[in-house]
Amino acid sequence: MILSYKSLTRSMLGLSILLMSCDNEFLGKPESNDVTVEDIFSERATAESFLWESYRTSMPLGFPIDWGLHNGMYASMVMAASDEGDVYDTWPSSNDHNTGVWGPTGNREDEFGTHYKGIRNANIFLENIDMVEDIPQAEKDQMKAEAKVLRGLQHHELMKRYGAIPIVDHVLTSTGEIMLPRNTYQEVVDFIVQSCDEAAAVLPDTYPTSFTGRITKGVALALKGRVLLYAASPLHNTTTPYLPENPELTGYGNYDAGRWMSAANANKAVLDWAASAGVSLVNSSDDPAVNYQTAVESQGNSEMLLYNQSNGWWGAWNPMFQQFVMPRGIYGGWYGHGVTLQQAQKYHTVDGTDQEWSEEGPRSEFLEKMQAMEPRFQYSVFYSGSKWNDEIGVRNFYKNSNGSWSDGAPVNGVGYMKKFLGRANWNGGQFNWIIFRLAEFYLNYAEALNEASPLDAAAFDALNAIRQRGGLEPISVNDPRYNTQEKLREAIRRERAVELAFEEHRFFDVRRWRIAGEEGVMQGEMWGLNIYQLSDDEYVYRKEPFESRVWDDRMYLYPLPQSEIDKGYLVQNPGW
Amino acid sequence: MILFIKYINKKSHLLRQLQFCALGIFFSSQAAQAQSLIPKVAEQQPLMVDSVKAVGNSNNEMLNVAYGSQTRESVTGAISTVGGNEMSKTFTPSLSNTLFGRLPGLTVMSGSGEPGFDEPSMLIRGMGTFNGADYLVMVDGFEASFDNLSVEEIESVSVLKDAAAVALYGIRGANGVILVTTKRGHDGETKIRFTARTGFQKPTRLPEFVNAYDYGVLYNEALANDGLPARYSQTDLDNYRTGSDPFLYPDVNWYDEVLQQNAPMSDLNLTFSGGGETTRYFILLGYLQDQGLYANTDSKRKESSNADFRRVNFRSNIDVAISPKVSASLDFGGRIENRSYPNFSGPALWENMARYPANAFPVTNPDGSWGGNSSYPDNPVASVLGRGYTSSHDRNIMTNLRLSENLSDLIPGLRFSQAIGINNWHRGNYNRTRSLAYYQLGAGDPGSEQPYIYYQRGLDTGFSVDEGGNDQWNRVNIQAAFDYEKQLGDHGFTGMIMYHQDVLNVSGNNVPYANQSLMGRFTYNYQSRFYAELGMAYSGSERFPEGNRFGFFPTLSGAWVLSKEDFLVNSSSVNFLKARASVGLSGNDNFGGSRFAYTQDFYYSGDYRLGLENVSNGIITYGQLGNPDITWEKDLKFNVGVEAKLYDKLEVVMDLFFNRRTDVPVNMADVFPGYIGVLPPYENIGKVKNRGFELDLRYTDQIGSFQYFVGASGFYAKNKILEMGEMMRPESYMYRTGHSIGQSFGWEADGFYSPEDFDANGQLKDGLPVSSFGQVQPGDIRYIDQNGDGVIDQNDETAIGKTWQPEFTYTFNLGAQYKGFDLELFFYGLTNRSVNLNGTYFWGLQNDANLSVNALNRWTPENQENATFPRLTTMPNENNFRPSTFWMKSGNVLRLRNIELGYTIPSNWTQEIKVENLRLFVNAVNLFTWDKMEMVDAEAYGGYPPLKSVNMGLSVQF
């Protein structure tokens, strides 16, 4: 009996010990397909894969290509929420902005946290790449520089929208300190600029053809140029911010003309680098429209600095792109993006004058005046009576005499946006989103220089480089239309609206210039030219407003999402 | 484990008889049954007694409890049980469909009626956590599904509800447990029993849609509302109305075209049971065939197939007394399931039948080709008949071997038992499919010879056969236990200690699922009047990090049999009275999210394109952050109950429970700042309380030879989220915390906008709240501006209605028996629930959808007051089509779930043909339903509908 009791006790003990030891083995997570950070940064192949993930999550994409919010706006492009354009249908989210029905609890242009996904990836890469053994140090340094620029790029994407934001320059963990306050505007600018400076020192000018699309030295310089241009602009570089609260979050809180000079120098550095690296404005064709189209659409064209290549026919995501962006009824388009009369009038006629429109006129006049517009307009805008391509041919869209709309209508504005889309067809295609192209930096330079050194000849030169490539005559200070700083400023802004149309510049430009509140910019009546059928063969155009837009000065910077404010870490932007 | 066996073998000569058990160790925990070599077999009882949840008159009846059985009187936990015979009155393929209302505390709600996939959803005592309230199902002591067992092999199904009942399941028990016990052999002559049932099924309800003419008229009206030109001319509409050209102007009711009137179902079962002192057996052979609702399918299954489910069940449960000290049981239960379906079926097909308007296209064109068009490309009839079929062949074998050694020579009252359970499933697929061309029909040029023009879409392909996609899993359980029993005068003791481990290997997943436990149950009774029980489990789960995988879960419970006290023992009114109470801790490791939430996964997924040729480069991405401190949910359960039998006629069982769930894992997305740049981890901050009651009454009596009973039950469970890591909400009424899990949120509708609400320019008049969901016009749904800020937006979302799950379930049960006739009616009802109507069935014309008849009473300027549908629109309309009280219906439903009428042929007739018992019966399932829904079943809509059926059958016993 005694023995038996002992054996029993021992066997129960045995069971218990068995359980304890099983904690490690029996219930342990076995080796499987997943990898650890240590595995990733043990060799080149996996480390590179993580760098590509950093790219994927850091590169902006302005085309709406799925039902998410982050690419473009929900079901629309940002251009439709600025004075460049409009979407006729009311449900795409550009309409939220135009009607002023957006705010901290709903802003379908952006997802705050998504920017930080790319930032986190870049930080993981930066903190771990040194562990890899089979990548030479020089190449590691170059890869780190790429990650720094990607991280800076996303910080600037945030800044454009929210002003100062928390700088995240290390990997945040759930056990570490995660309650970061917002840095000041100046600190974020300095952080990005420093990243660009460090990166530019080690980045190459070019990559082999199978690796184009990576960050070059030119991209680092370009980001710096753009960041400093924004920083020097009236929204931030001012003693009288748009709203008085938290001036350190919305800008510098003071004015310093030197910021314009820094911006001019930084953008000049991009032009200088381009000249040395063989990057130049596309100018190879006799037809300015072809040159412009090449600069916008062609992969690997000579002025492209950085584009996002994710929007292709192979798209891993369901390519809603054509449905959302193509004009009504063309290659699957649902509603298209209209181009406002305000935007159309920023283009010149071929001979450099302004196009004037009456309240009403015959369709022949409409066509005649449209056809007299400059080449970039012909490429960028699809108006009633113009040709889309050989397959679609000429399309007329108008309001029937019985009050209904014809096929291809309605559209708000003078016609549809055609820019970017010239090569679309039923088979899909490759639609790269432009992040940096050289033309921008001529305009950045001209703008900043005219502020730092009014009417500087170099500013005219930079502006004329863009005008001439677009098929317009150069301008000079001798022309009374351009003989003051203000007039040149207007000319540069107008040229920028034309050359960089729909590329997600205007939406932010009118903010940093603090002109968004002006009538016809982000508020008040938005205009179009509509064709009406009066009888079977009699048509007229009429100049008509299509909507009245709402602006409030607090909109100069987005509100941080209420859900983030509610977590108690962040201060809200003024007015929200 | 093997080492352990060797150890025991070496140390104890008395255990040498174990040597034949080299593979593993097993047990059979008959905790309070040490006297019986062979597990007690409940006798096949006559109707009236069997279906009674007998409380008083059979207190020594054995009741299944966790890993064992106890006398009914000694049970201290809350357990409901239903016998197989009672379940067999509801003829449905899935066994859980027989449990509606039968087990107080078990909420059952219909799912799809699709053959082979008709399991309902079930909850034990409602929802105790917002992470999914999946419960554990144990068949004969091992985890297994029971839906496809034959009802004829079921001895009983029990629901374990309180802490005492689930104590031994430790880290997996918090959501309750369903115990299924199969039949075993008995001592005596071989009994042969044959049952056959056959019947017809129909949908409980199908939605109705408008005809082609109405569709055309209403579509034009919707366009006019949108300021768009009409689509159908008067000529078009006239053609729809007259039906003069069924090809260019079709008028198709897709349900009529695709479905047949009735879907047959039948089953056959043959069982043998019997045995002697040393060997007992129960053997079953069963076959079930369940056909789908699709019409005109190829019965040979070459071209097409109906939805079709065929199942063969077999079982052999053998109990053997190997020696006076060693008993064994070998259970071998299996099934073969064959399923086949039209290649294009399931929810997508049912969605199309609802979404395609009557005038979309003709079923077939004049030349016999399939109709279709690019907006509505999948002709539902062609989907079923023309595109081949998919089929699967499943095999499942569950083998349980148990050994039990009486060690009374060592210590009186001690037993040692071992068990191994191997459950193995394999699925093979055979798909014979093809693509179809369809032809969009156009009118030919007037005067030409061809009245129709055909536009081909898609391509006809030949049949292709695919046998890929096989799947399998294998589960191996090992258990070992010591049982001890001792009676010292008035004091009775039992004890049980048990080890259990479970490994599930799923094909395609190289990480097996594992869990492991050491459990104990110790009972004490004084004169069989007071019972006390201590249950505990030290159990572990793979989902937690090393060092934190095991938890200790103790439970204390007690019962007092008041009817044995002096003051009641001679009472004629109180025949039996027992009060019991339990308190204890149980766990739940089955929360959502990453399986190994303590670590972060990095994995290859997707690509990034670089270079002028857009070359794909693989990327490594990652999942949410790990939480190294993650742990299981803990449920502190309190329960008090009373069981009584009064006047020898009325039985009452009542339970009250209060559960408090803590450490509920919460995704911290609403707490962690967005700039962390990664999905935040789970953290154990959630808390839920859940309380309710169960009441079960039964009155049994007889008047002469007329026997009858009346039963009623009601059970209620209501939970409240105390903490869920919720974000700060701008308005207090927006918080989910403080509401029940699954509380509906939406907008409070306030009728329609009327023309008077707008000024001459069509702008809303000042002072009326502006909808942020789009421009509104008369006939759009108007919402209450909850926060009074003048805008209807996300901040006006508030709790509306109830949850989808009912808070209260009730049943009525009537039965009678007279001269060979027997009749039973079973009603069950769900209350305190709400249904949100949305999608294709209800939101007419949205996403090109059809219009259901509910849209006929739409808002128009002429029909403002009584409209029950907003103005029609063809455009996306986020204002009208969002969750609101407008679309919310009461989900209360009462069904005559079951009715059965039987006649047993008098035995003096049947004995001449050596038949012991011959019974004929007819029954019906879901024969009548009373609810507030007009178009769809209240418990499930979308996809294959729930069914009702009328059946007949017979059972013969030799």
CSV table of N, CA and C in Angstrom, one decimal, chain A residues 83 342 490 493 506 510 513-526 549-551 553 556:
chain,number,residue,atom,x,y,z
A,83,ASP,N,-10.5,74.4,-57.7
A,83,ASP,CA,-11.1,75.1,-58.8
A,83,ASP,C,-10.7,74.6,-60.1
A,342,GLN,N,-13.1,78.3,-64.9
A,342,GLN,CA,-12.0,79.0,-64.2
A,342,GLN,C,-10.7,78.4,-64.6
A,490,GLU,N,1.5,86.6,-60.6
A,490,GLU,CA,0.2,86.1,-61.1
A,490,GLU,C,0.5,85.2,-62.3
A,493,ARG,N,1.9,81.9,-61.2
A,493,ARG,CA,0.8,81.1,-60.6
A,493,ARG,C,-0.1,80.5,-61.7
A,506,ARG,N,-2.6,72.3,-57.5
A,506,ARG,CA,-3.5,73.4,-57.3
A,506,ARG,C,-4.2,73.4,-56.0
A,510,VAL,N,-3.4,76.8,-53.7
A,510,VAL,CA,-4.3,77.9,-53.3
A,510,VAL,C,-4.3,78.0,-51.8
A,513,TRP,N,-0.8,79.7,-50.8
A,513,TRP,CA,-0.9,81.1,-51.2
A,513,TRP,C,-1.9,81.9,-50.5
A,514,ARG,N,-2.7,81.2,-49.7
A,514,ARG,CA,-3.8,81.8,-49.0
A,514,ARG,C,-4.8,82.6,-49.9
A,515,ILE,N,-5.1,82.0,-51.0
A,515,ILE,CA,-6.1,82.6,-51.9
A,515,ILE,C,-7.3,81.8,-52.0
A,516,ALA,N,-7.3,80.7,-51.2
A,516,ALA,CA,-8.5,79.7,-51.4
A,516,ALA,C,-9.8,80.4,-51.1
A,517,GLY,N,-9.8,81.4,-50.2
A,517,GLY,CA,-11.0,82.0,-49.8
A,517,GLY,C,-11.6,83.0,-50.8
A,518,GLU,N,-10.8,83.3,-51.8
A,518,GLU,CA,-11.2,84.3,-52.8
A,518,GLU,C,-12.4,83.7,-53.7
A,519,GLU,N,-13.2,84.6,-54.1
A,519,GLU,CA,-14.4,84.2,-54.9
A,519,GLU,C,-13.9,83.5,-56.2
A,520,GLY,N,-14.5,82.4,-56.4
A,520,GLY,CA,-14.1,81.6,-57.6
A,520,GLY,C,-13.0,80.7,-57.5
A,521,VAL,N,-12.3,80.8,-56.3
A,521,VAL,CA,-11.2,79.8,-56.1
A,521,VAL,C,-11.7,78.6,-55.4
A,522,MET,N,-11.8,78.7,-54.0
A,522,MET,CA,-12.4,77.6,-53.3
A,522,MET,C,-13.8,77.9,-52.8
A,523,GLN,N,-14.3,79.1,-53.1
A,523,GLN,CA,-15.6,79.4,-52.7
A,523,GLN,C,-16.3,80.2,-53.7
A,524,GLY,N,-17.6,80.2,-53.7
A,524,GLY,CA,-18.5,80.9,-54.6
A,524,GLY,C,-18.8,80.1,-55.8
A,525,GLU,N,-19.3,80.8,-56.9
A,525,GLU,CA,-19.8,80.1,-58.0
A,525,GLU,C,-18.7,79.5,-58.9
A,526,MET,N,-18.9,78.2,-59.3
A,526,MET,CA,-18.0,77.6,-60.2
A,526,MET,C,-18.7,77.5,-61.5
A,549,ARG,N,-19.6,77.0,-54.1
A,549,ARG,CA,-18.8,76.2,-53.1
A,549,ARG,C,-18.6,76.9,-51.8
A,550,VAL,N,-18.3,76.2,-50.8
A,550,VAL,CA,-18.2,76.7,-49.5
A,550,VAL,C,-16.8,76.6,-49.0
A,551,TRP,N,-16.4,77.7,-48.4
A,551,TRP,CA,-15.1,77.8,-47.8
A,551,TRP,C,-15.1,78.4,-46.4
A,553,ASP,N,-12.1,79.6,-43.5
A,553,ASP,CA,-10.6,79.8,-43.4
A,553,ASP,C,-9.9,78.7,-42.6
A,556,TYR,N,-7.8,75.9,-44.3
A,556,TYR,CA,-6.5,76.0,-44.8
A,556,TYR,C,-5.6,74.8,-44.4
